[in-house]
Coordinates of C-alpha atoms and ligand atoms in Angstrom, one line a residue:
X1042 CA 148.2 98.5 97.7
X1043 CA 145.7 97.7 94.8
X1044 CA 141.8 96.4 95.8
X1045 CA 142.6 92.8 95.0
X1046 CA 139.7 90.2 96.7
X1047 CA 139.4 86.6 96.4
X1048 CA 137.1 86.7 94.0
X1049 CA 139.8 88.9 91.7
X1050 CA 142.2 86.0 92.2
X1051 CA 139.7 83.5 91.0
X1052 CA 137.9 85.3 88.4
X1053 CA 140.8 86.3 86.5
X1054 CA 142.0 83.0 86.9
X1055 CA 138.5 81.8 85.7
X1056 CA 138.7 83.4 82.7
X1057 CA 142.4 82.7 81.5
X1058 CA 141.2 79.2 81.1
X1059 CA 138.2 80.6 78.7
X1060 CA 140.3 82.5 76.1
X1061 CA 142.3 79.8 76.5
X1062 CA 139.9 77.3 75.2
X1063 CA 139.3 80.4 72.8
X1064 CA 142.6 79.7 71.4
X1065 CA 142.7 75.8 71.1
X1066 CA 145.2 75.6 73.6
X1067 CA 146.5 72.6 75.4
X1068 CA 143.9 71.3 77.1
X1069 CA 146.1 70.6 80.5
X1070 CA 147.2 73.7 80.9
X1071 CA 143.2 75.5 80.7
X1072 CA 142.7 72.7 83.4
X1073 CA 145.2 74.3 84.9
X1074 CA 143.5 77.4 85.4
X1075 CA 140.3 76.1 85.9
X1076 CA 141.9 73.8 89.1
X1077 CA 143.5 77.4 90.1
X1078 CA 139.9 79.0 90.0
X1079 CA 138.6 76.7 92.1
X1080 CA 141.2 76.3 95.0
X1081 CA 141.6 79.9 95.3
X1082 CA 137.8 80.3 95.7
X1083 CA 137.6 78.1 98.6
X1084 CA 141.1 78.5 100.6
X1085 CA 140.8 78.3 104.0
X1086 CA 142.6 81.3 105.0
X1087 CA 143.7 84.4 103.7
X1088 CA 144.8 83.7 99.8
X1089 CA 145.0 87.6 98.9
X1090 CA 147.6 87.9 101.9
X1091 CA 149.5 84.8 100.8
X1092 CA 149.4 86.1 97.7
X1093 CA 151.1 89.1 97.7
X1094 CA 153.8 88.0 100.4
X1095 CA 154.6 85.5 97.1
X1096 CA 154.1 82.7 100.6
X1097 CA 151.7 80.2 97.9
X1098 CA 154.1 77.0 97.8
X1099 CA 152.5 74.0 99.3
X1100 CA 148.9 74.6 98.0
X1101 CA 147.6 71.6 96.2
X1102 CA 147.0 72.5 92.5
X1103 CA 149.3 75.8 92.7
X1104 CA 151.9 75.0 90.6
X1105 CA 155.2 77.7 90.1
X1106 CA 153.3 79.2 87.1
X1107 CA 150.1 79.9 88.8
X1108 CA 151.7 81.8 92.0
X1109 CA 153.9 83.9 90.5
X1110 CA 150.9 85.3 87.9
X1111 CA 149.0 85.7 91.5
X1112 CA 151.1 87.4 92.8
X1113 CA 151.8 90.0 90.4
X1114 CA 147.8 90.4 90.2
X1115 CA 147.6 90.6 94.2
X1116 CA 150.7 93.4 93.8
X1117 CA 150.1 95.6 90.7
X1118 CA 146.2 94.6 90.5
X1119 CA 146.3 93.1 86.9
X1120 CA 148.3 90.8 85.2
X1121 CA 150.1 91.4 82.3
X1122 CA 149.8 87.6 80.4
X1123 CA 145.4 88.4 81.0
X1124 CA 145.9 91.7 79.0
X1125 CA 147.9 90.4 76.4
X1126 CA 145.1 87.3 76.4
X1127 CA 142.4 89.8 76.5
X1128 CA 143.5 92.1 73.8
X1129 CA 143.1 89.6 70.9
X1130 CA 139.3 89.5 71.2
X1131 CA 137.0 92.1 71.3
X1132 CA 134.9 92.4 75.1
X1133 CA 131.9 91.8 73.7
X1134 CA 133.0 88.0 72.8
X1135 CA 132.6 87.6 76.6
X1136 CA 128.8 88.1 76.5
X1137 CA 129.0 84.6 74.7
X1138 CA 130.0 82.9 77.1
X1139 CA 126.7 83.9 79.1
X1140 CA 124.5 82.7 76.2
X1141 CA 122.4 79.4 77.6
X1142 CA 124.2 76.0 75.9
X1143 CA 127.2 77.6 75.0
X1144 CA 130.4 77.1 76.2
X1145 CA 134.1 77.8 75.5
X1146 CA 134.7 74.5 73.0
X1147 CA 131.4 76.0 70.8
X1148 CA 132.0 79.5 71.6
X1149 CA 135.6 79.2 70.1
X1150 CA 134.3 77.2 66.5
X1151 CA 132.2 80.1 66.1
X1152 CA 134.7 82.1 66.6
X1153 CA 137.2 80.3 64.3
X1154 CA 135.0 79.1 62.0
X1155 CA 132.4 82.1 61.5
X1156 CA 134.1 85.1 62.9
X1157 CA 131.3 85.1 65.9
X1158 CA 132.1 88.0 68.1
X1159 CA 129.4 89.4 70.0
X1160 CA 125.7 88.2 70.4
X1161 CA 124.9 90.3 67.3
X1162 CA 127.1 88.5 64.6
X1163 CA 126.3 85.3 66.3
X1164 CA 122.4 86.1 66.1
X1165 CA 123.2 87.1 62.5
X1166 CA 124.9 84.1 62.0
X1167 CA 121.7 81.7 62.8
X1168 CA 119.4 83.9 60.6
X1169 CA 121.9 83.1 57.7
X1170 CA 122.0 79.7 58.5
X1171 CA 125.5 79.6 58.7
X1172 CA 124.9 78.2 62.3
X1173 CA 123.2 74.9 61.7
X1174 CA 126.0 73.8 59.2
X1175 CA 129.1 73.6 61.2
X1176 CA 129.8 70.4 62.6
X1177 CA 128.5 69.7 65.6
X1178 CA 126.2 72.5 65.8
X1179 CA 122.9 71.3 63.6
X1180 CA 119.5 72.7 63.1
X1181 CA 118.5 72.5 66.3
X1182 CA 121.1 73.9 68.1
X1183 CA 120.7 77.1 65.7
X1184 CA 117.2 76.8 67.0
X1185 CA 118.3 76.3 70.9
X1186 CA 121.0 79.5 70.0
X1187 CA 118.2 81.7 68.5
X1188 CA 115.6 80.8 71.6
X1189 CA 118.8 81.8 74.1
X1190 CA 119.6 85.3 72.8
X1191 CA 115.9 86.2 71.9
X1192 CA 115.2 85.6 76.3
X1193 CA 118.4 87.3 76.7
X1194 CA 117.2 90.2 75.0
X1195 CA 114.4 90.3 77.4
X1196 CA 115.8 89.8 80.9
X1197 CA 118.8 92.5 79.4
X1198 CA 117.1 95.6 81.4
X1199 CA 116.4 93.0 84.3
X1200 CA 118.9 92.0 87.3
X1201 CA 118.1 89.2 89.9
X1202 CA 117.2 90.6 93.6
X1203 CA 120.6 89.6 95.5
X1204 CA 122.5 92.0 92.9
X1205 CA 120.4 95.0 93.2
X1206 CA 120.3 94.2 96.7
X1207 CA 124.2 94.3 97.2
X1208 CA 124.3 97.6 95.1
X1209 CA 121.3 99.5 97.4
X1210 CA 123.0 98.4 100.8
X1211 CA 126.4 99.4 99.9
X1212 CA 125.2 102.9 98.5
X1213 CA 122.5 103.3 101.4
X1214 CA 125.4 102.9 104.0
X1215 CA 127.0 106.0 101.8
X1216 CA 124.2 107.6 101.6
X1217 CA 123.3 107.6 106.0
X1218 CA 127.1 108.3 106.2
X1219 CA 127.0 111.6 104.3
X1220 CA 126.2 114.4 107.0
X1221 CA 123.4 116.4 105.1
X1222 CA 121.3 113.3 104.6
X1223 CA 118.3 113.4 107.4
X1224 CA 117.0 110.1 106.5
X1225 CA 117.3 107.8 103.3
X1226 CA 115.9 104.8 101.8
X1227 CA 115.8 102.6 98.9
X1228 CA 112.0 102.5 97.4
X1229 CA 111.0 100.8 94.1
X1230 CA 111.2 97.2 93.2
X1231 CA 114.0 96.6 95.2
X1232 CA 111.6 98.2 99.4
X1233 CA 108.8 95.5 97.5
X1234 CA 111.1 92.6 97.2
X1235 CA 110.5 91.7 93.4
X1236 CA 112.1 88.3 92.5
X1237 CA 113.7 91.1 89.5
X1238 CA 114.6 94.6 89.8
X1239 CA 115.0 96.9 86.6
X1240 CA 116.5 99.8 88.7
X1241 CA 116.5 101.3 92.2
X1242 CA 115.1 104.0 93.2
X1243 CA 117.0 106.0 96.4
X1244 CA 115.2 109.0 98.3
X1245 CA 116.5 110.9 100.7
X1246 CA 115.6 114.1 102.7
X1247 CA 117.7 116.7 102.7
X1248 CA 118.1 120.5 103.3
X1249 CA 120.9 120.4 100.7
X1250 CA 119.6 118.9 97.3
X1251 CA 122.4 120.2 95.0
X1252 CA 125.4 119.1 97.1
X1253 CA 123.7 115.8 97.2
X1254 CA 123.0 114.7 93.9
X1255 CA 126.9 116.0 93.0
X1256 CA 128.3 114.0 95.5
X1257 CA 125.7 111.0 94.3
X1258 CA 126.9 111.2 90.8
X1259 CA 130.4 111.6 91.7
X1260 CA 130.2 108.2 93.8
X1261 CA 133.0 106.1 93.5
X1262 CA 130.9 102.8 92.6
X1263 CA 129.6 105.4 90.0
X1264 CA 130.5 104.5 86.3
X1265 CA 128.7 106.9 84.2
X1266 CA 126.3 109.8 85.2
X1267 CA 123.4 109.9 83.0
X1268 CA 121.5 112.5 84.5
X1269 CA 122.0 115.5 87.2
X1270 CA 119.9 117.9 88.6
X1271 CA 119.1 119.9 91.4
X1272 CA 117.0 117.4 92.8
X1273 CA 117.1 114.2 91.0
X1274 CA 120.6 112.0 90.0
X1275 CA 120.8 108.8 87.7
X1276 CA 123.9 107.2 87.9
X1277 CA 125.2 103.6 86.0
X1278 CA 126.9 101.3 87.9
X1279 CA 129.9 99.1 86.0
X1280 CA 127.5 95.8 85.7
X1281 CA 124.9 98.3 84.3
X1282 CA 122.5 98.6 86.7
X1283 CA 121.1 101.9 86.6
X1284 CA 120.6 104.2 90.1
X1285 CA 118.1 106.9 90.7
X1286 CA 118.5 109.3 93.6
X1287 CA 115.5 112.3 94.6
X1288 CA 116.4 114.7 97.0
X1289 CA 113.5 115.9 99.0
X1290 CA 112.8 118.1 102.0
X1291 CA 112.3 115.9 104.9
X1292 CA 108.4 116.7 105.1
X1293 CA 108.2 115.5 101.4
X1294 CA 110.1 112.7 102.0
X1295 CA 107.1 110.2 103.2
X1296 CA 105.5 111.1 100.6
X1297 CA 108.3 110.2 98.2
X1298 CA 109.2 107.1 99.8
X1299 CA 105.6 105.8 99.7
X1300 CA 105.4 106.8 96.0
X1301 CA 108.3 105.8 94.4
X1302 CA 107.8 102.6 96.6
X1303 CA 105.1 101.9 94.2
X1304 CA 103.9 99.1 93.1
X1305 CA 102.5 101.5 90.3
X1306 CA 98.9 99.6 90.8
X1307 CA 99.0 99.9 94.6
X1308 CA 99.4 103.7 94.2
X1309 CA 96.1 104.0 91.8
X1310 CA 94.3 102.5 94.1
X1311 CA 96.0 104.7 96.7
X1312 CA 95.4 107.8 95.4
X1313 CA 91.9 107.2 94.0
X1314 CA 91.0 106.4 97.7
X1315 CA 92.2 109.6 98.8
X1316 CA 90.4 111.4 96.0
X1317 CA 87.2 110.4 97.6
X1318 CA 87.9 112.0 101.0
X1319 CA 88.5 115.2 98.9
X1320 CA 92.3 114.6 98.9
X1321 CA 95.0 114.8 95.9
X1322 CA 98.0 113.0 96.5
X1323 CA 101.4 113.2 95.0
X1324 CA 105.1 112.1 95.6
X1325 CA 105.3 115.8 97.8
X1326 CA 102.5 115.7 99.7
X1327 CA 98.1 116.4 100.1
X1328 CA 96.0 118.9 99.1
X1329 CA 92.9 119.6 99.8
X1330 CA 90.5 122.4 99.8
X1331 CA 89.7 121.7 104.1
X1332 CA 92.6 121.1 105.9
X1333 CA 95.3 118.7 105.4
X1334 CA 96.6 115.4 107.5
X1335 CA 99.8 116.0 109.4
X1336 CA 102.4 114.0 108.3
X1337 CA 105.7 112.6 109.0
X1338 CA 106.0 109.2 108.3
X1339 CA 104.6 106.6 105.2
X1340 CA 102.2 105.4 108.5
X1341 CA 100.9 108.5 109.3
X1342 CA 100.5 109.0 105.6
X1343 CA 97.8 105.8 104.9
X1344 CA 96.1 106.6 108.2
X1345 CA 95.3 110.0 106.7
X1346 CA 93.5 107.9 104.4
X1347 CA 91.7 104.8 107.0
X1348 CA 94.3 102.4 106.8
X1349 CA 97.1 100.5 108.5
X1350 CA 100.4 100.7 106.9
X1351 CA 101.3 97.4 104.9
X1352 CA 104.3 96.3 104.5
X1353 CA 105.8 97.1 101.2
X1354 CA 106.3 94.0 100.2
X1355 CA 102.8 93.4 99.9
X1356 CA 102.1 97.2 98.0
X1357 CA 101.0 95.5 94.8
X1358 CA 97.0 95.7 94.6
X1359 CA 96.6 92.2 95.2
X1360 CA 93.9 92.7 98.8
X1361 CA 96.8 94.4 100.8
X1362 CA 94.7 97.6 100.8
X1363 CA 91.4 95.9 101.8
X1364 CA 93.2 93.8 104.4
X1365 CA 94.8 97.4 106.1
X1366 CA 91.5 98.5 105.8
X1367 CA 89.8 96.0 107.4
X1368 CA 92.8 95.7 110.1
X1369 CA 93.6 92.6 108.9
X1370 CA 97.6 92.6 107.1
X1371 CA 98.9 89.6 108.1
X1372 CA 102.3 90.1 110.6
X1373 CA 104.6 88.8 108.5
X1374 CA 107.2 86.4 109.2
X1375 CA 111.1 88.0 109.0
X1376 CA 114.4 86.5 109.4
X1377 CA 114.7 86.8 113.1
X1378 CA 112.2 83.9 113.1
X1379 CA 114.0 81.0 111.6
X1380 CA 115.7 78.4 113.7
X1381 CA 117.4 76.1 110.9
X1382 CA 117.6 75.5 107.3
X1383 CA 116.7 72.6 105.0
X1384 CA 118.5 71.6 101.8
X1385 CA 121.4 72.5 101.5
X1386 CA 124.7 70.4 99.7
X1387 CA 128.4 69.4 101.0
X1388 CA 131.0 68.1 98.9
X1389 CA 129.7 65.0 98.9
X1390 CA 127.6 66.0 96.2
X1391 CA 128.0 69.6 94.6
X1392 CA 129.0 71.4 97.3
X1393 CA 131.8 73.2 98.0
X1394 CA 132.0 72.9 101.7
X1395 CA 132.0 69.3 103.5
X1396 CA 129.3 68.6 106.0
X1397 CA 131.2 70.1 108.8
X1398 CA 132.1 73.5 107.4
X1399 CA 128.7 74.1 106.8
X1400 CA 127.4 72.4 110.3
X1401 CA 129.9 75.8 111.3
X1402 CA 128.8 78.2 109.6
X1403 CA 125.1 77.6 110.5
X1404 CA 126.4 77.8 114.1
X1405 CA 127.5 80.7 113.9
X1406 CA 124.6 82.4 112.4
X1407 CA 123.1 80.8 115.2
X1408 CA 121.0 78.3 113.7
X1409 CA 119.6 75.4 115.9
X1410 CA 119.0 72.8 113.5
X1411 CA 120.4 72.4 110.0
X1412 CA 118.8 69.8 106.9
X1413 CA 121.8 68.1 104.4
X1414 CA 120.2 67.0 101.6
X1415 CA 122.9 66.1 98.6
X1416 CA 121.6 65.1 95.6
X1417 CA 121.1 61.9 94.1
X1418 CA 122.6 59.4 91.7
X1419 CA 120.3 60.2 88.9
X1420 CA 121.8 64.0 88.8
X1421 CA 125.5 62.2 88.0
X1422 CA 126.4 66.0 86.9
X1423 CA 125.8 67.1 90.2
X1424 CA 128.0 63.9 91.7
X1425 CA 124.4 62.2 93.3
X1426 CA 124.9 60.1 95.8
X1427 CA 124.3 56.9 95.2
X1428 CA 123.2 54.2 98.2
X1429 CA 126.2 53.0 99.8
X1430 CA 127.0 57.0 100.1
X1431 CA 124.1 58.2 101.3
X1432 CA 124.4 55.6 104.2
X1433 CA 127.9 56.5 105.2
X1434 CA 126.4 59.8 105.2
X1435 CA 123.4 59.2 107.6
X1436 CA 126.3 57.5 109.4
X1437 CA 128.6 60.3 109.9
X1438 CA 125.1 63.0 110.6
X1439 CA 124.3 60.0 113.1
X1440 CA 127.7 60.3 114.8
X1441 CA 127.8 64.8 114.4
X1442 CA 124.4 64.3 116.6
X1443 CA 125.5 62.5 119.1
X1444 CA 128.6 64.3 119.6
X1445 CA 127.5 68.1 119.0
X1446 CA 123.3 67.8 118.3
X1447 CA 123.3 69.6 121.4
X1448 CA 124.6 72.7 119.7
X1449 CA 123.3 72.2 116.1
X1450 CA 121.3 68.8 115.2
X1451 CA 121.8 67.8 111.4
X1452 CA 119.2 66.0 109.5
X1453 CA 120.0 63.8 107.3
X1454 CA 117.4 63.9 104.2
X1455 CA 118.8 63.9 100.6
X1456 CA 117.6 66.1 97.5
X1457 CA 116.0 63.1 95.6
X1458 CA 115.6 63.1 91.3
X1459 CA 111.8 62.6 90.4
X1460 CA 112.5 60.8 87.9
X1461 CA 110.7 60.9 84.3
X1462 CA 107.7 58.9 85.1
X1463 CA 107.3 60.6 88.3
X1464 CA 109.1 57.7 90.5
X1465 CA 111.7 58.4 92.9
X1466 CA 116.0 58.0 92.4
X1467 CA 116.2 55.5 95.9
X1468 CA 113.5 52.8 96.9
X1469 CA 111.7 53.6 99.8
X1470 CA 113.4 51.5 102.1
X1471 CA 116.2 54.3 102.1
X1472 CA 113.7 56.6 102.1
X1473 CA 112.8 55.3 105.0
X1474 CA 116.0 55.8 107.0
X1475 CA 116.0 59.5 106.7
X1476 CA 114.5 62.6 108.5
X1477 CA 113.4 64.0 105.4
X1478 CA 113.6 64.4 101.7
X1479 CA 113.4 66.9 99.3
X1480 CA 111.9 65.9 95.8
X1481 CA 112.9 68.1 92.3
X1482 CA 113.0 67.4 89.0
X1483 CA 116.5 68.2 87.7
X1484 CA 115.7 66.7 84.2
X1485 CA 113.2 65.7 81.4
X1486 CA 111.8 69.6 81.3
X1487 CA 110.6 69.4 78.3
X1488 CA 107.1 66.8 79.0
X1489 CA 103.8 68.9 78.2
X1490 CA 102.0 70.9 81.2
X1491 CA 99.8 67.8 81.8
X1492 CA 102.4 64.7 81.9
X1493 CA 104.9 67.2 84.0
X1494 CA 101.9 67.9 86.3
X1495 CA 101.6 64.1 87.1
X1496 CA 104.8 63.3 87.8
X1497 CA 105.4 65.7 90.4
X1498 CA 102.0 64.5 91.6
X1499 CA 103.4 61.2 91.6
X1500 CA 106.6 62.0 93.5
X1501 CA 104.4 64.2 96.4
X1502 CA 101.8 60.7 96.7
X1503 CA 104.9 58.9 98.5
X1504 CA 104.7 59.2 101.8
X1505 CA 108.8 59.2 102.3
X1506 CA 108.9 63.0 100.2
X1507 CA 108.8 65.4 102.4
X1508 CA 109.1 68.6 101.1
X1509 CA 108.8 69.6 97.1
X1510 CA 111.8 70.9 95.7
X1511 CA 111.6 74.3 94.0
X1512 CA 108.9 73.8 91.6
X1513 CA 109.3 74.9 88.2
X1514 CA 112.6 75.1 88.1
X1515 CA 113.5 78.5 86.6
X1516 CA 116.7 80.4 86.8
X1517 CA 115.3 83.4 86.9
X1518 CA 117.0 85.6 83.4
X1519 CA 117.7 82.9 82.4
X1520 CA 115.6 79.8 81.8
X1521 CA 111.9 79.7 82.0
X1522 CA 110.2 77.3 84.2
X1523 CA 108.7 74.2 82.6
X1524 CA 105.1 74.0 82.0
X1525 CA 103.2 72.6 85.4
X1526 CA 99.4 73.0 87.2
X1527 CA 100.5 75.4 90.3
X1528 CA 96.8 75.0 91.2
X1529 CA 97.0 71.1 90.9
X1530 CA 100.3 70.9 92.8
X1531 CA 99.2 73.0 95.6
X1532 CA 96.1 70.7 95.8
X1533 CA 97.6 67.9 96.0
X1534 CA 100.6 68.9 98.5
X1535 CA 97.4 70.4 100.9
X1536 CA 95.9 66.6 100.5
X1537 CA 99.4 64.7 100.6
X1538 CA 100.7 67.1 103.3
X1539 CA 103.2 67.5 101.2
X1540 CA 105.6 70.5 102.3
X1541 CA 106.5 73.4 99.0
X1542 CA 110.3 74.7 99.5
X1543 CA 110.5 78.6 98.9
X1544 CA 114.2 77.9 97.5
X1545 CA 115.8 81.2 98.4
X1546 CA 118.6 81.3 95.2
X1547 CA 118.2 84.7 94.3
X1548 CA 118.1 82.1 90.1
X1549 CA 115.2 80.5 92.1
X1550 CA 113.3 82.4 94.4
X1551 CA 110.2 79.1 93.2
X1552 CA 107.7 78.9 94.4
X1553 CA 107.1 82.2 92.8
X1554 CA 105.5 84.5 95.4
X1555 CA 102.4 85.1 93.5
X1556 CA 101.1 81.4 94.8
X1557 CA 101.9 81.3 98.4
X1558 CA 98.9 83.9 99.6
X1559 CA 96.6 80.3 97.7
X1560 CA 98.5 77.4 99.1
X1561 CA 98.7 78.8 103.0
X1562 CA 94.7 79.2 102.7
X1563 CA 95.1 75.9 101.5
X1564 CA 97.5 74.8 104.1
X1565 CA 100.4 74.1 103.0
X1566 CA 103.3 73.8 104.8
X1567 CA 106.8 76.4 103.5
X1568 CA 110.1 75.8 104.3
X1569 CA 112.3 78.6 103.5
X1570 CA 115.5 76.9 101.8
X1571 CA 118.4 78.3 100.9
X1572 CA 119.8 75.2 98.9
X1573 CA 123.5 76.7 100.1
X1574 CA 126.2 74.7 98.0
X1575 CA 128.4 76.8 100.5
X1576 CA 128.8 78.2 103.3
X1577 CA 127.9 82.2 102.0
X1578 CA 124.9 80.6 99.9
X1579 CA 122.9 80.8 103.9
X1580 CA 122.6 84.9 102.7
X1581 CA 120.2 83.8 100.2
X1582 CA 117.8 83.0 103.1
X1583 CA 117.0 86.8 103.6
X1584 CA 115.6 87.1 100.5
X1585 CA 113.4 84.0 100.9
X1586 CA 112.2 85.5 103.3
X1587 CA 111.8 88.2 101.3
X1588 CA 110.1 86.2 99.4
X1589 CA 108.2 84.7 102.4
X1590 CA 106.6 88.4 102.9
X1591 CA 106.0 89.0 99.9
X1592 CA 103.7 86.1 99.4
X1593 CA 102.0 87.0 102.5
X1594 CA 103.3 84.1 105.0
X1595 CA 103.5 84.5 108.6
X1596 CA 105.9 82.9 111.2
X1597 CA 103.8 79.5 111.5
X1598 CA 103.4 78.8 108.0
X1599 CA 107.3 77.9 107.7
X1600 CA 108.4 75.1 108.9
X1601 CA 111.8 76.0 109.7
X1602 CA 110.6 78.7 112.3
X1603 CA 109.8 76.0 114.5
X1604 CA 112.0 75.1 117.6
X1605 CA 113.5 71.3 117.1
X1606 CA 111.4 69.9 119.2
X1607 CA 108.7 70.1 116.7
X1608 CA 110.5 69.9 113.8
X1609 CA 111.2 66.6 115.2
X1610 CA 108.5 65.3 116.6
X1611 CA 106.5 67.1 112.8
X1612 CA 109.5 64.3 111.3
X1613 CA 107.8 61.4 113.6
X1614 CA 104.5 61.7 112.3
X1615 CA 103.0 60.1 109.3
X1616 CA 103.1 61.8 106.7
X1617 CA 99.5 61.3 106.9
X1618 CA 98.9 62.6 110.1
X1619 CA 101.1 65.7 110.2
X1620 CA 99.3 69.5 110.6
X1621 CA 99.7 72.9 110.4
Ligands
DGT2017 P1 111.6 98.5 87.9 O1 112.1 99.3 88.1 O2 111.1 98.3 86.8 O3 112.2 97.0 89.0 O4 109.9 98.7 89.1 P2 109.9 99.5 90.3 O5 108.3 99.7 90.8 O6 111.0 100.4 91.1 O7 109.5 100.8 88.7 P3 110.3 102.1 88.9 O8 111.8 102.5 89.3 O9 109.9 102.5 87.5 O10 109.2 103.9 89.4 C1 109.3 103.6 91.2 C2 108.1 103.5 91.0 O11 107.1 104.7 91.4 C3 107.0 102.4 91.0 O12 106.7 101.2 91.4 C4 105.9 103.7 91.7 C5 106.6 104.6 90.8 N1 106.0 105.0 89.5 C6 106.3 105.4 88.0 N2 106.2 105.7 87.6 C7 104.7 105.7 88.0 C8 103.1 106.6 87.1 O13 103.5 106.9 86.4 N3 101.7 106.4 87.9 C9 102.3 106.1 89.5 N4 101.4 106.4 90.0 N5 103.4 105.6 90.2 C10 104.7 105.9 89.1
CA2018 CA1 113.3 100.8 90.0
CA2019 CA1 113.2 104.0 88.8
ZN2020 ZN1 118.1 70.5 93.1

């Protein structure tokens, strides 16, 4: 049987919808495929098995034509209809859909009228002023497209943390299972939990380096071998991510792991510290005139330099070496410390799972409480709730708590829009009925820094705003942050006792890790918020924890490490009286 997953099915349908739109096909047909993709994605049951057995009758929204196609796809691994459609266009045309601001209709117009079929030809057409002349585009759109293309180029060689992490875990599992591998780990920016990753760096300890580099280049996941030597090998995965493997001896392993974990700045500082002690340090070991210390793991290596071992996330030469010297490294928060989560969505706004489904998933994860914060009405594109729908949701949540609150407590909240002038999308009376609120900016991103900062500060000053959502609105590798003064927001959050969220969505990871230590020292409390729109997205918490650690945060700095009663107490106090 071909290796077909739910994602294969839905992404092929989604791609068909795009292709049909490119061709200018009938909108009903297009919609049927797009809806089909959504249904497949959220279907409660083993949709792949049912497609394989041609047992799709009676599923609402999957008509006969789709049933047949899903069956073909599930049994053969490909779909002729899709392949034929695809063959009409060059592969590069699909890159155009990733350009910010370009939907299928625009791509279709560019293709049909200007013959644009790649980001390169799009850039050329913009530079020639041809795009501005197309009806429905104009000078401004042309400029926006050029900016989006420039951003793409800038980010072209980087990957989101979760893309890198998923690939790395798959490869690491295989390395661990290899009989000739004594120890292995990924190093580099992923081990340091950077918000984006350039390439993956694996270190293995082995007595058979040549055998391992060959095995690595022949792994099924490898799309291409870039270089292969006796101790080094680089491959590329089909998503473009490069993976470097270095095979070293067991004695060299701690040195290689430390060196390739980086960061470069951290390494430079560590090396000069070693030199001052008469030791020269490189990726293979210590050398010096006198006796060289015995090193079995990274902790030994740091200990030889008179240092506690800094967690990888801290190794950016931003004070961790001094703290390690003084025995003052923080005890960083861990995933196991989390007791609940705030800021999650349901089908009431733009989530893909119902309140009950999200609650069941939270229970499965062993969480004790769950905060629901669906969008408010100004976010109409996300189907934001108006007053009456929100009141109804509050009632549903209270009913859940009466029935099942001793298993999982649900907090009724809202992700309330901060409007352009800093006022909120709901009035105070309604906000007061909620257990908590997350206030976020979702529109009017182009204000200047001063105006944007004032806008957000006005929201934080509202006593019903419990936390601030995704501070900068950035979408990593896609959209830059809007202009906002972090220092002023942090000061205001401390003063008004407003929590700042650490949004764990891998596209956001916002507020940025570089600000958390300062915020913590000023007395700002953090909430690690997955912003989950479906149950699987609770997994984002893992990346939030990585970023929190990178920001020097400890368990006590984070609201959702507290037990249920403490959180209830916290929300129950008037905002001005809340303390860390
Ligand atoms: P990336 O891949 O761009 O996300 O970032 P890294 O940190 O993974 O960088 P990468 O893959 O180029 O190198 C891995 C580590 O190797 C890096 O964090 C530190 C170490 N390293 C690489 N080049 C140098 C260097 O020229 N000097 C020093 N001291 N260390 C280096
Ligand atoms: Ca790297
Ligand atoms: Ca590398
Ligand atoms: Zn939001």
